[in-house]
Coordinates of C-alpha atoms and ligand atoms in Angstrom, one line a residue:
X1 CA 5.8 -40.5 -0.9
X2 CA 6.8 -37.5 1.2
X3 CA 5.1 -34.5 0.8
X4 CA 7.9 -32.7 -1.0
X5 CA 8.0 -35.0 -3.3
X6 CA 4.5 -35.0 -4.1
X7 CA 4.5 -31.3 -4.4
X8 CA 7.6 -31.2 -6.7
X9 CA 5.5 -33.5 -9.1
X10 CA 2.8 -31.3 -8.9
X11 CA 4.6 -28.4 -9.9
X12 CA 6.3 -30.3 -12.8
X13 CA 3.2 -31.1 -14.1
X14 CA 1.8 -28.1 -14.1
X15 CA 5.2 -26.8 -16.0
X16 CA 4.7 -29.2 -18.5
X17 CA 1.1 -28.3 -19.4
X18 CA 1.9 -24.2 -19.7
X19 CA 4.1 -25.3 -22.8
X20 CA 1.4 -26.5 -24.5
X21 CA 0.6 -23.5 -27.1
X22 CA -2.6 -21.7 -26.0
X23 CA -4.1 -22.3 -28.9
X24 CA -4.6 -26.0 -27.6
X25 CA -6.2 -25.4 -24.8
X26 CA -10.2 -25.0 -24.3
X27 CA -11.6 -22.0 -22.2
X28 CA -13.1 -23.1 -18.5
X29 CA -14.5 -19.9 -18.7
X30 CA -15.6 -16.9 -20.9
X31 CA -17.0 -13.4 -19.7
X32 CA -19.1 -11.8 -22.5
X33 CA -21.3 -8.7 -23.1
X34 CA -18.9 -6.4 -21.5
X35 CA -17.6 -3.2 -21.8
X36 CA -13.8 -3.9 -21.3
X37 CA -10.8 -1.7 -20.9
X38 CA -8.0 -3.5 -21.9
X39 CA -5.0 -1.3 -21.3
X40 CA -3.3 -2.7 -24.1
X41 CA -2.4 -0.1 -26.2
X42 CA -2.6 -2.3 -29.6
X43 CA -6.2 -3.4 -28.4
X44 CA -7.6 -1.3 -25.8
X45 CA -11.5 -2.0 -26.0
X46 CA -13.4 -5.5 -26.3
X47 CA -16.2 -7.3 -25.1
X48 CA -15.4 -10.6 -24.1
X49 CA -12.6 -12.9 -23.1
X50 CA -11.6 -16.6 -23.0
X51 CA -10.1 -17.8 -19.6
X52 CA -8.6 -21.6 -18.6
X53 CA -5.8 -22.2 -16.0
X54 CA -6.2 -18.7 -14.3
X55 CA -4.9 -16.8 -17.8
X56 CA -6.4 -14.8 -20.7
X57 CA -6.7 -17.5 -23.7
X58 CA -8.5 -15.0 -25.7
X59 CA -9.4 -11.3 -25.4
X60 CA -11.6 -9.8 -28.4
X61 CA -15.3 -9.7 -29.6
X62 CA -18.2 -11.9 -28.4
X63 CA -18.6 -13.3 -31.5
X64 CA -14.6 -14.5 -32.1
X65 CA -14.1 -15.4 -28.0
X66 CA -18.0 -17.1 -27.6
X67 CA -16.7 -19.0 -31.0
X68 CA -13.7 -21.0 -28.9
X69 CA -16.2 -22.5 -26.3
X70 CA -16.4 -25.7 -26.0
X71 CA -19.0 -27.7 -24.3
X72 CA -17.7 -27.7 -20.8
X73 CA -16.7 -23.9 -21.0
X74 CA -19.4 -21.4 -18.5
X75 CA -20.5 -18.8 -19.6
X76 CA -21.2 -15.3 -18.0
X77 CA -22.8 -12.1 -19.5
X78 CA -21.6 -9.3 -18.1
X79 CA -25.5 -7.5 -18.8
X80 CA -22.8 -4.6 -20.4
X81 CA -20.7 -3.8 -17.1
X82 CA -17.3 -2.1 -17.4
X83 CA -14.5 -4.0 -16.9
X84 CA -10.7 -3.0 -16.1
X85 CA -7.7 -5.2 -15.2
X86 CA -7.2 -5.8 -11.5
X87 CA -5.9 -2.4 -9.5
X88 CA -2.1 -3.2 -8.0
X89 CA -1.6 -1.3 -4.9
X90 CA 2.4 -0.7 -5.3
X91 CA 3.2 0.2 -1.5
X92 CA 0.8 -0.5 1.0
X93 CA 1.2 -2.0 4.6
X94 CA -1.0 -5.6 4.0
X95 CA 0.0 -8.1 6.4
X96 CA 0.9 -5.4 9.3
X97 CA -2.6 -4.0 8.6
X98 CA -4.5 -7.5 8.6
X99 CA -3.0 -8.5 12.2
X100 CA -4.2 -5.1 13.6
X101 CA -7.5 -5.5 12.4
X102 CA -7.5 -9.3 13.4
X103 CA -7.0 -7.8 17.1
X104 CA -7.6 -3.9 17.9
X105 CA -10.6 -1.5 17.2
X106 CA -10.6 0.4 14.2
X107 CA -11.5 4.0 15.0
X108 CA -11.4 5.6 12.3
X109 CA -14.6 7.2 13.3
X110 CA -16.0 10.8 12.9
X111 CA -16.1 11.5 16.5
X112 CA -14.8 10.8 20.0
X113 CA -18.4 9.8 21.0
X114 CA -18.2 6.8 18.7
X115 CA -14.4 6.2 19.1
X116 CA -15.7 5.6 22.9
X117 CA -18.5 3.2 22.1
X118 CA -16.5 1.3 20.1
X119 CA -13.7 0.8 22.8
X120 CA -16.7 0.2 25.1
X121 CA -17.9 -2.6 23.1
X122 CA -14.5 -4.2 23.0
X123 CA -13.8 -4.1 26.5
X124 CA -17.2 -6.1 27.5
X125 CA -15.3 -9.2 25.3
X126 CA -12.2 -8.7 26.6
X127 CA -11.3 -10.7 30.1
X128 CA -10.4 -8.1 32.8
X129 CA -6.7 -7.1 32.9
X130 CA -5.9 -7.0 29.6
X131 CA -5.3 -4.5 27.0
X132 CA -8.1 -3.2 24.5
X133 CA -6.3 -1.9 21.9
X134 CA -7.3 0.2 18.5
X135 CA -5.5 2.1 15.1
X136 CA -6.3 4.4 12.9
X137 CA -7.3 7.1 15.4
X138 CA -7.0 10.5 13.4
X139 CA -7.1 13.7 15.4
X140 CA -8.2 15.7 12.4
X141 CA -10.7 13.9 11.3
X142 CA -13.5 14.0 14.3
X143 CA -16.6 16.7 15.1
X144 CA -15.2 17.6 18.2
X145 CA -12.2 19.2 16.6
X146 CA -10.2 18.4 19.5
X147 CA -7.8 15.2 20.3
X148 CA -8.7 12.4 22.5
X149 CA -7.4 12.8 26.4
X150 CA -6.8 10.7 28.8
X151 CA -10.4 11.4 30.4
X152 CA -12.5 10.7 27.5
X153 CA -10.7 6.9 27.6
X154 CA -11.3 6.5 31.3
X155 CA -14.6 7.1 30.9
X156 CA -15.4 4.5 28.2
X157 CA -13.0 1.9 29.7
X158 CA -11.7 2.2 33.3
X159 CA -11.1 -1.5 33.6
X160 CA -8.8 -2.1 30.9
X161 CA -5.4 -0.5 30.1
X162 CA -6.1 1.4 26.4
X163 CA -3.7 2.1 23.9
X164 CA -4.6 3.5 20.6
X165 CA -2.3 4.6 17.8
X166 CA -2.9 7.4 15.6
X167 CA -3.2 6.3 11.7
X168 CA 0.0 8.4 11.0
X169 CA 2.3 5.4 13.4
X170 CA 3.7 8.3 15.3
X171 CA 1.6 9.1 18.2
X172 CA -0.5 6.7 20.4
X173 CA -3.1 7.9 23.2
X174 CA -3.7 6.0 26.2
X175 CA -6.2 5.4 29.3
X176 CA -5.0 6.1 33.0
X177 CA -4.5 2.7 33.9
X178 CA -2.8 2.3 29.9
X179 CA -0.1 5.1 31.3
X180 CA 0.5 3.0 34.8
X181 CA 0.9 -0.5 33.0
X182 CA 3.7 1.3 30.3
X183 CA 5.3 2.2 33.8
X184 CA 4.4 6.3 32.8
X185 CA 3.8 8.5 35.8
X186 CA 3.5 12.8 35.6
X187 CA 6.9 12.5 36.6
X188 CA 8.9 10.2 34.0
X189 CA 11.3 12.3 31.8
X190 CA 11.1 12.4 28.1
X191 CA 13.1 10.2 27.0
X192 CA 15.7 10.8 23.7
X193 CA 13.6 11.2 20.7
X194 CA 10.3 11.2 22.5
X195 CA 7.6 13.3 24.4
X196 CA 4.9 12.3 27.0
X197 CA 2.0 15.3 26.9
X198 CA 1.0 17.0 30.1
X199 CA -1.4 19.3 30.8
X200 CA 0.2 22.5 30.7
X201 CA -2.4 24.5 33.6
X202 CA -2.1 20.9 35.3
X203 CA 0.7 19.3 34.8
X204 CA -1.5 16.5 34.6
X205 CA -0.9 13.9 31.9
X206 CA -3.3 13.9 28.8
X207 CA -2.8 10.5 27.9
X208 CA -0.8 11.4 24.1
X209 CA 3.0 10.6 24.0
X210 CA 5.1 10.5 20.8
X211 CA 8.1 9.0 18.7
X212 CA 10.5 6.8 20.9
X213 CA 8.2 7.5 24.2
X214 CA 5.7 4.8 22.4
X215 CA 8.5 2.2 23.3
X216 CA 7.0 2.6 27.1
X217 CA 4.0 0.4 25.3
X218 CA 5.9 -1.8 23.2
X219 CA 7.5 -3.1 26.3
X220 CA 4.3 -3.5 28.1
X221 CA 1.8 -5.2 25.7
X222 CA 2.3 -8.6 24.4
X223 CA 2.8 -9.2 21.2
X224 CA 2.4 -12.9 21.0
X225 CA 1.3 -13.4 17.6
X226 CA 1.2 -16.8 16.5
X227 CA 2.1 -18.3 12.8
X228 CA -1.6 -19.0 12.3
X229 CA -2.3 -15.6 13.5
X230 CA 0.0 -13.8 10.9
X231 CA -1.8 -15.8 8.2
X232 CA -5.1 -15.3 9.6
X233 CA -3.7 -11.5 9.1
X234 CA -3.4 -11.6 5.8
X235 CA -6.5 -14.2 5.4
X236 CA -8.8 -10.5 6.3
X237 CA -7.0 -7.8 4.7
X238 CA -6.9 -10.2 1.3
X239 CA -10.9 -10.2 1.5
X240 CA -10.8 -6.2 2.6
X241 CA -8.5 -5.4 -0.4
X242 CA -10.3 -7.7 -3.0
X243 CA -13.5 -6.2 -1.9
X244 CA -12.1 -2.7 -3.8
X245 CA -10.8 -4.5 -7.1
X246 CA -6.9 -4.9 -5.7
X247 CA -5.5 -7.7 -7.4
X248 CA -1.9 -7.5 -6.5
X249 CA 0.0 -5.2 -3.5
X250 CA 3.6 -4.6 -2.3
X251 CA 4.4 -5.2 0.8
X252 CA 6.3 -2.3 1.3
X253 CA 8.4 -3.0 4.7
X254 CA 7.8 -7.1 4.8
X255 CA 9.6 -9.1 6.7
X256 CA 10.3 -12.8 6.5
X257 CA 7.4 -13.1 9.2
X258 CA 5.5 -11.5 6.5
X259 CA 6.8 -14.1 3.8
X260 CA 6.2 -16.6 5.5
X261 CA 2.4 -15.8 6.4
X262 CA 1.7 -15.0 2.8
X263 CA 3.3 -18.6 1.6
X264 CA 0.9 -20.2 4.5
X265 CA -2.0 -18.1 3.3
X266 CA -1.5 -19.0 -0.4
X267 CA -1.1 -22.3 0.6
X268 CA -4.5 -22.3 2.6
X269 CA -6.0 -20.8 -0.5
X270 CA -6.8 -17.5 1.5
X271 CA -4.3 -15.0 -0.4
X272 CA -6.6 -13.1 -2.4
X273 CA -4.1 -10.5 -4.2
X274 CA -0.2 -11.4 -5.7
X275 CA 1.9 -10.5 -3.2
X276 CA 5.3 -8.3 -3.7
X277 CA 7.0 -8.4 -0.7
X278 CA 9.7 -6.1 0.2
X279 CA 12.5 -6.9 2.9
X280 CA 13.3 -4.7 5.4
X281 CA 17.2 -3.9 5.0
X282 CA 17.7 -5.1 8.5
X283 CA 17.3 -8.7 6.9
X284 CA 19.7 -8.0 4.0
X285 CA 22.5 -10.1 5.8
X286 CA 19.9 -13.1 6.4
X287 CA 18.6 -13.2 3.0
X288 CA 21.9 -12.9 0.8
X289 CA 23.3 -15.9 2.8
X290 CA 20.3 -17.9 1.9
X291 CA 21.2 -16.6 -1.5
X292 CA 17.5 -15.1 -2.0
X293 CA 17.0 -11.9 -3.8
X294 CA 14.5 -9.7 -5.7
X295 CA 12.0 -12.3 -8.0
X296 CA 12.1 -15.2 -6.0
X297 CA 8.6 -16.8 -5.7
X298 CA 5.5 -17.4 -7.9
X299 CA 3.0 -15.3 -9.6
X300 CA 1.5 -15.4 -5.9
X301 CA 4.3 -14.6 -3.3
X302 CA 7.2 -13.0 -4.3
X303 CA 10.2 -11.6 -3.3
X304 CA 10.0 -7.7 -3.6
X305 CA 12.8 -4.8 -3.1
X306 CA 14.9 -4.1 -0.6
X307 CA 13.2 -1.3 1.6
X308 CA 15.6 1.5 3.0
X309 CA 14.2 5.0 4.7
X310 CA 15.4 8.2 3.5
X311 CA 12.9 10.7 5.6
X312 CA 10.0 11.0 7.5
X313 CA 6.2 10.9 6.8
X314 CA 3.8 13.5 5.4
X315 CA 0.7 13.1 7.0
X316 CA 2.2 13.8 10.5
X317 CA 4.7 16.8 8.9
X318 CA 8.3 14.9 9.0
X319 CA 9.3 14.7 5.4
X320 CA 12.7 16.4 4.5
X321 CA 11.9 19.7 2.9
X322 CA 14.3 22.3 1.3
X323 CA 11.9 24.7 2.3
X324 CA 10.3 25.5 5.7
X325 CA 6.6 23.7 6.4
X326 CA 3.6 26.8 6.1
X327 CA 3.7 29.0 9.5
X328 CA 7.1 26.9 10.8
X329 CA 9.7 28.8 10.2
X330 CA 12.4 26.5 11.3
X331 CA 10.9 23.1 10.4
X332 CA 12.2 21.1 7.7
X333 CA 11.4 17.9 8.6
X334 CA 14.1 15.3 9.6
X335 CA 16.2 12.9 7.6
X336 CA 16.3 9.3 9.2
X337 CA 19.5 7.7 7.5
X338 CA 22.9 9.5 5.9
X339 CA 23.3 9.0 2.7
X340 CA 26.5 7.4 4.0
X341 CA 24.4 4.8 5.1
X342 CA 22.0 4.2 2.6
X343 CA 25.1 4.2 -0.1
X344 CA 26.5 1.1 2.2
X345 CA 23.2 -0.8 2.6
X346 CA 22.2 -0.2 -1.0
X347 CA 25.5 -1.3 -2.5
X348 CA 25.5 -4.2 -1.1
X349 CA 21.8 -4.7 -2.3
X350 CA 22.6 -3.8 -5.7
X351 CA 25.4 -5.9 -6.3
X352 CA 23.6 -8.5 -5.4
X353 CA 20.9 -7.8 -8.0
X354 CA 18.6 -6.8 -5.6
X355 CA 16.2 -3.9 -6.7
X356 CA 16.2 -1.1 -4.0
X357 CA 12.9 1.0 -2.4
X358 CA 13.7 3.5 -0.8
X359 CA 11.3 6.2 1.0
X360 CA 11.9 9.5 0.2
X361 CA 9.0 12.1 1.0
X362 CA 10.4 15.5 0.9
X363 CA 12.2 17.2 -2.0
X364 CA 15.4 16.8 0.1
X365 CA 15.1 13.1 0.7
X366 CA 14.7 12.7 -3.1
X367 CA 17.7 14.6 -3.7
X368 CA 19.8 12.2 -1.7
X369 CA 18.4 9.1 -2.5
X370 CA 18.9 9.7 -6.5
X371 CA 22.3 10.5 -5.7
X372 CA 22.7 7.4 -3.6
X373 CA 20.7 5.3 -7.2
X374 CA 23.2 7.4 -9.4
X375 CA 26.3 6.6 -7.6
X376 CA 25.2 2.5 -7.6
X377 CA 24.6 2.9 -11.5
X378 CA 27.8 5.0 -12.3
X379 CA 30.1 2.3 -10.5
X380 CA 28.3 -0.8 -11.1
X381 CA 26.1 -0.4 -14.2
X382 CA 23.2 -2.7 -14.0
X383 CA 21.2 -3.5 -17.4
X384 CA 17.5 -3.0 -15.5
X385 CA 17.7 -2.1 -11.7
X386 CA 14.2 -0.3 -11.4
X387 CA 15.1 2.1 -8.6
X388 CA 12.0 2.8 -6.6
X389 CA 11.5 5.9 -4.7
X390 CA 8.8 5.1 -2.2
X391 CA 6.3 7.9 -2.2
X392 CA 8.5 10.4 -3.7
X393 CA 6.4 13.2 -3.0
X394 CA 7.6 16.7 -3.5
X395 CA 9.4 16.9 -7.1
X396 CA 10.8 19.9 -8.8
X397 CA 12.4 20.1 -12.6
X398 CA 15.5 19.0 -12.0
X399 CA 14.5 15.9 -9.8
X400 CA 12.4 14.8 -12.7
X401 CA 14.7 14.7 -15.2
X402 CA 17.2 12.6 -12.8
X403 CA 14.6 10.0 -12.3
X404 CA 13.8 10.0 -15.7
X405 CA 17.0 9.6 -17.2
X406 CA 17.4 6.7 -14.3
X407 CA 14.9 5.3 -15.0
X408 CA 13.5 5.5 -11.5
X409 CA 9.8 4.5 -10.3
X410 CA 7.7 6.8 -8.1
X411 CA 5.0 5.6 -6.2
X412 CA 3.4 8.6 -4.8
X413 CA 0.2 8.3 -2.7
X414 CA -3.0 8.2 -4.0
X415 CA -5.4 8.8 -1.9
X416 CA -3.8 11.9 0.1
X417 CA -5.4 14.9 -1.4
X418 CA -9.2 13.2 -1.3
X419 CA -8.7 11.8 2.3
X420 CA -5.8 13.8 4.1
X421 CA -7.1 17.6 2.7
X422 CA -7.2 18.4 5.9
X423 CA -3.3 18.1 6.1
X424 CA -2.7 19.6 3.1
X425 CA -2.4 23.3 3.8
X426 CA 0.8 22.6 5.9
X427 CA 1.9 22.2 2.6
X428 CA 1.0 25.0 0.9
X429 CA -0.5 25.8 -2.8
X430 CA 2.3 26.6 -4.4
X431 CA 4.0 23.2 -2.9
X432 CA 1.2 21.1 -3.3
X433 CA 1.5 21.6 -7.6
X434 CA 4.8 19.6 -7.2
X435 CA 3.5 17.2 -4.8
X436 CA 2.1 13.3 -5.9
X437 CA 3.3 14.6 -8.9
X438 CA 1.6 12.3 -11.5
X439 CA 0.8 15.1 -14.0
X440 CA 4.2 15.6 -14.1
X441 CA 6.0 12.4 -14.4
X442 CA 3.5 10.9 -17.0
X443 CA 4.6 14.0 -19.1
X444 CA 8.2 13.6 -18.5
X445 CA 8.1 9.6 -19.7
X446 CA 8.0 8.0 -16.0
X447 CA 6.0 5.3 -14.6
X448 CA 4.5 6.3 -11.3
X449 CA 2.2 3.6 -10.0
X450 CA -0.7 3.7 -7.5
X451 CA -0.1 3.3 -4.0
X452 CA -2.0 3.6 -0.8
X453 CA 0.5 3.3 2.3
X454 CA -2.5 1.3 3.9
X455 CA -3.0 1.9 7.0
X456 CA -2.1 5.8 6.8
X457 CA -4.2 6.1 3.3
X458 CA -6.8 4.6 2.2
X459 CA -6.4 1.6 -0.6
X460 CA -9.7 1.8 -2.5
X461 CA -8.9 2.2 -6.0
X462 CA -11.8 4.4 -7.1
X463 CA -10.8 6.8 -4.6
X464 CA -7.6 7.1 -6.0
X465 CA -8.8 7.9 -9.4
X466 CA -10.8 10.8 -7.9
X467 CA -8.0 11.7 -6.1
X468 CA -5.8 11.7 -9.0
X469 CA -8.4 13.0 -11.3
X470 CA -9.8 15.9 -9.4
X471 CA -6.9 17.0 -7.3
X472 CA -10.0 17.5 -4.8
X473 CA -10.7 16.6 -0.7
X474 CA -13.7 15.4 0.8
X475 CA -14.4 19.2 1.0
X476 CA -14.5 19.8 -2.4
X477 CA -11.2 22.0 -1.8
X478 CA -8.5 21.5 -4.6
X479 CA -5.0 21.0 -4.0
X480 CA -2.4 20.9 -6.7
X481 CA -4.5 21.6 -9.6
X482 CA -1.4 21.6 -11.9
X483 CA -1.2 17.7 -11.2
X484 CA -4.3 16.6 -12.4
X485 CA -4.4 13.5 -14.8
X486 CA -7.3 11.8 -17.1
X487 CA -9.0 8.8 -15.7
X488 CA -7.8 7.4 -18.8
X489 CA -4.2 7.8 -17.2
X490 CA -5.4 6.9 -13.7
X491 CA -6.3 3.4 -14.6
X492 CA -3.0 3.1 -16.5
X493 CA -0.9 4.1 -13.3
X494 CA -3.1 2.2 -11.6
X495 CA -2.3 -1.7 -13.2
X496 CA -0.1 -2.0 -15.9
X497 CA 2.7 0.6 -14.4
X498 CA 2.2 -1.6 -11.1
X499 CA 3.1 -4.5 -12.9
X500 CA 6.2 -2.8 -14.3
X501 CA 7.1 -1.8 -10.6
X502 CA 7.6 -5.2 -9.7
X503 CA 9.0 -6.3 -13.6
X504 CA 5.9 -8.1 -13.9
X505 CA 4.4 -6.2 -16.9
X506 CA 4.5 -9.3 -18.9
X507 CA 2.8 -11.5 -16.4
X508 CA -0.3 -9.1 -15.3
X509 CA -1.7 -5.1 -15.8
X510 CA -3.6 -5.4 -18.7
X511 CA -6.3 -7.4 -20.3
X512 CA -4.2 -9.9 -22.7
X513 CA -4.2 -13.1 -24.1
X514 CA -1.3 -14.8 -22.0
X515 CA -1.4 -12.9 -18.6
X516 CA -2.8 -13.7 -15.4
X517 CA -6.8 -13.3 -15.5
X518 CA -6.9 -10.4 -13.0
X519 CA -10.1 -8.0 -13.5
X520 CA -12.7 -5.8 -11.5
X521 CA -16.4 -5.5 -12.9
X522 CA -17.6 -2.2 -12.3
X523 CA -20.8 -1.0 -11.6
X524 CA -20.5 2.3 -13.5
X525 CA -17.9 3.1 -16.6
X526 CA -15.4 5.3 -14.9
X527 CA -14.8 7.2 -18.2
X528 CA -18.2 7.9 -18.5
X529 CA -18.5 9.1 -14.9
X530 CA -18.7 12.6 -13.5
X531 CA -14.8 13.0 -11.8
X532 CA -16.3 14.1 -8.6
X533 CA -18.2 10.7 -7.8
X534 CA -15.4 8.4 -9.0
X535 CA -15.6 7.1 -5.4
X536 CA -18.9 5.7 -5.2
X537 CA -18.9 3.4 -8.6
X538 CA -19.5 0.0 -7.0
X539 CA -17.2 -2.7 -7.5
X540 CA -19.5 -5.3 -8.3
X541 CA -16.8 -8.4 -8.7
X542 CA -13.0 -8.8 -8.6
X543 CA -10.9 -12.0 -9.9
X544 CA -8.0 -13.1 -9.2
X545 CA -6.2 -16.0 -11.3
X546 CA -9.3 -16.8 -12.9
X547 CA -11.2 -17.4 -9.7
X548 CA -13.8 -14.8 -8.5
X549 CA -12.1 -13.1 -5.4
X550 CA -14.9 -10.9 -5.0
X551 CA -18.9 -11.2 -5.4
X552 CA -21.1 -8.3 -4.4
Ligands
ZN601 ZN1 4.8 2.8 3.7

């Protein structure tokens, strides 16, 4: 018997067994003494539940879920603990973000000091020649209060060629002998659409060069990932994510490499979250002749949106704006497609039945893009597309009322105003009250979800309800108090209007008999907590399909 064949069988076994009625079935498994949060509105609290082939058989009191045991069914006692339905992460950077960490230092450290020691570190394990390379570097986040230069990285590594990127993806910062490998010298000319930093009492270079000068790198440093290497990616970033009660991401710019590594992971039994995965519209061709589209896949791996890019990024000030950025007069940010072209691409998606993500940061972006959705819907009505605007950041009235009458997703970031304050005031007050505007699209009848962007924000889940909940930085500075939701909402956004993101709101979200057994035990109840220390309730245990994903 081949192997296909054998797996078929499997798989029509198991088909055969999920028609059995539930009732039928015995628990493996049943959590009791706990303090759950269903979010299911027709049953939101209860203290125990029933569990057997990696779904809820029961969800209700001790007394009536301890009653189904049989005798081969374990039993835990939760000693009390709070427990929620696994976060979903609905646009995040996973599998990109698991083969940097598999290879580069992380340095998102609080100063250049440590950044240094780090790289040090590396370079004593890395054979002469070759490249040490780190992510996550953010200018505004170390003591010096100054960037890193091209001397600081000579002196912790003048034997290796260094390359660092900053956590926004727009910027990298190399050593000297970095800047001669890439084949950059004091006099190479910018090139179209990029910038290499000199000194300006010098001339000298600092080492920092931006946009489509980074290209100088990507020539120079291998990128000879393997196949075991991409799932070896997503093998760490599973145990990273699971580690903060993440059940279930979007990949929000996959790529079939990226399918492909999350299939081999799954199949290694190393995928700890249900994977979404986007497609990059450059593989739109490709995947309609294969006849794939948005839904194909399991409760594990599936097959995502199609991803198109409206505008630039927030964090490092690119987003389309109608109005200037604070003290830039003449900035608006920039606009990276026509809607010409995102109306082509996105037709073609949509008559296929794909569902469409698009980013759209700035107020001008959205603008566009709902035009682009509207148009699509007006000439070829669809019964349940779920546009998505990825990040869909700053909102006004009228925006609102298009995305709800679309019935459009947002899924604005998280994390932004607790982590990136310091960026904040590019923004303004008055901006930032129709920015990540969950306040506002809850009360309009929308479904934002909660999303990270990992690697430019951070994807633990309590932080995002502080965020969320506070409107308040690291500093204890507010932004955007307008926008402020109840933690009651916060957990909402964060699972059940993932799973709708991804039409998977029958499958997973909320504590239920029938869905997926996805949960986080929490150290501390989060709706008994003070809002300003959201962040540090431990997450004691996360599961997955019935299996414990996490274990402090
Ligand atoms: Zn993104």
């Amino acid at each position: 018997m081949t192997n296909g064949t054998s797996r078929r069988e499997f798989l029509g076994t198991l088909a055969a067994f999920s028609l059995f009625p539930l009732e039928q079935e015995r628990p493996e498994l049943i959590l009791y003494n706990g303090n759950i949060w269903t979010v299911n509105d027709k049953d939101p609290r209860a203290q125990a539940v029933a569990i057997a082939r990696g779904r809820f058989l029961a969800v209700g009191s001790d007394a009536d879920v301890l009653n189904l045991a049989g005798p081969s069914a374990r039993k835990i006692d939760l000693g009390g603990k709070t427990v929620l339905p696994g976060f979903i992460d609905a646009h995040s950077h996973p599998a990109d973000a698991g083969l940097m960490h598999l290879r580069m230092v992380d340095c998102d450290l609080r100063s250049i000091s440590a950044i240094q020691a780090a790289l040090r570190e590396r370079a004593a394990k890395t054979p002469a020649g070759e490249w040490v390379l780190g992510f996550k570097y953010d200018d505004t986040k170390t003591d010096e209060g100054r960037p890193l230069t091209v001397g600081d990285l000579d002196a912790a590594v003048p034997d290796h060629p260094v390359h660092i990127q900053h956590r926004g993806g727009h910027t990298v910062y190399a050593n000297t002998l970095g800047l001669q490998k890439a084949g950059i010298d004091e006099k190479t000319p910018d090139p179209p659409g990029g910038k290499i930093y000199h000194d300006p009492a010098t001339g000298k270079l600092t080492g920092r060069v931006a946009e489509s000068a980074q290209e100088f790198f990507e020539k120079a440093i291998p990128h000879n990932f393997t196949r075991d290497d991409h799932r070896e990616g997503v093998k760490l970033i599973s145990k990273m994510m699971a580690k903060t009660g993440i059940t279930s991401a979007t990949e929000a710019q996959g790529t079939p490499t990226d399918l492909r590594a999350y299939q081999d992971a799954h199949e290694a039994g190393e995928l700890l979250y249900r994977a979404y995965c986007f497609i990059n519209f450059h593989y739109l061709d490709e995947m309609l002749a294969a006849g794939i589209r948005t839904g194909l896949g399991d409760e594990w791996v599936r097959v995502g949106a199609i991803k198109l890019v409206c505008d630039g990024s927030i964090s490092e000030r690119t987003a389309r704006l109608s109005t200037p950025y604070e003290g830039r007069p003449n900035d608006y940010g920039i606009l990276v497609m026509t809607e010409d072209e995102l109306y082509t691409h996105g037709r073609k998606a949509h008559l296929a039945g794909w569902q469409i993500g698009t980013h759209a940061n700035g107020d001008v972006a959205i603008d566009t893009t709902l035009r682009v959705y509207e148009r699509l819907q007006k000439e070829n009505p669809r019964r349940d597309p779920r546009f998505r605007l990825e990040h869909c950041t700053v909102v006004n009235d009228d925006l609102i009322a298009r995305i709800k009458a679309l019935g459009a997703i947002p899924t604005p970031f998280s994390t932004y105003v607790y982590y990136h304050g310091e960026k904040m005031r590019y923004y303004g007050q008055e901006r930032l009250n129709h920015m990540f505007a969950l306040r506002s699209f809850l009360d309009a009848g929308i479904r934002p979800t909660q999303a990270s962007d990992y690697p430019p924000g951070e994807f633990i889940p309590m932080m995002a309800l502080q965020s969320e909940v506070t409107r308040t930085d690291m500093k204890g500075n507010v932004w955007g108090a307008k926008q402020k939701i109840t933690v009651e909402e916060a957990i909402r956004v964060g699972t059940l209007n993932g799973a709708y993101a991804s039409y998977e709101e029958n499958l997973k979200g909320s504590i239920e008999a029938g869905k997926v057994a996805d949960l986080v035990v929490l150290g501390r109840d989060p709706l008994k907590e003070n809002p300003s220390t959201l962040v540090t309730i431990p997450v004691e245990r996360t599961m997955a399909g019935g299996k414990w994903t996490f274990e402090s």
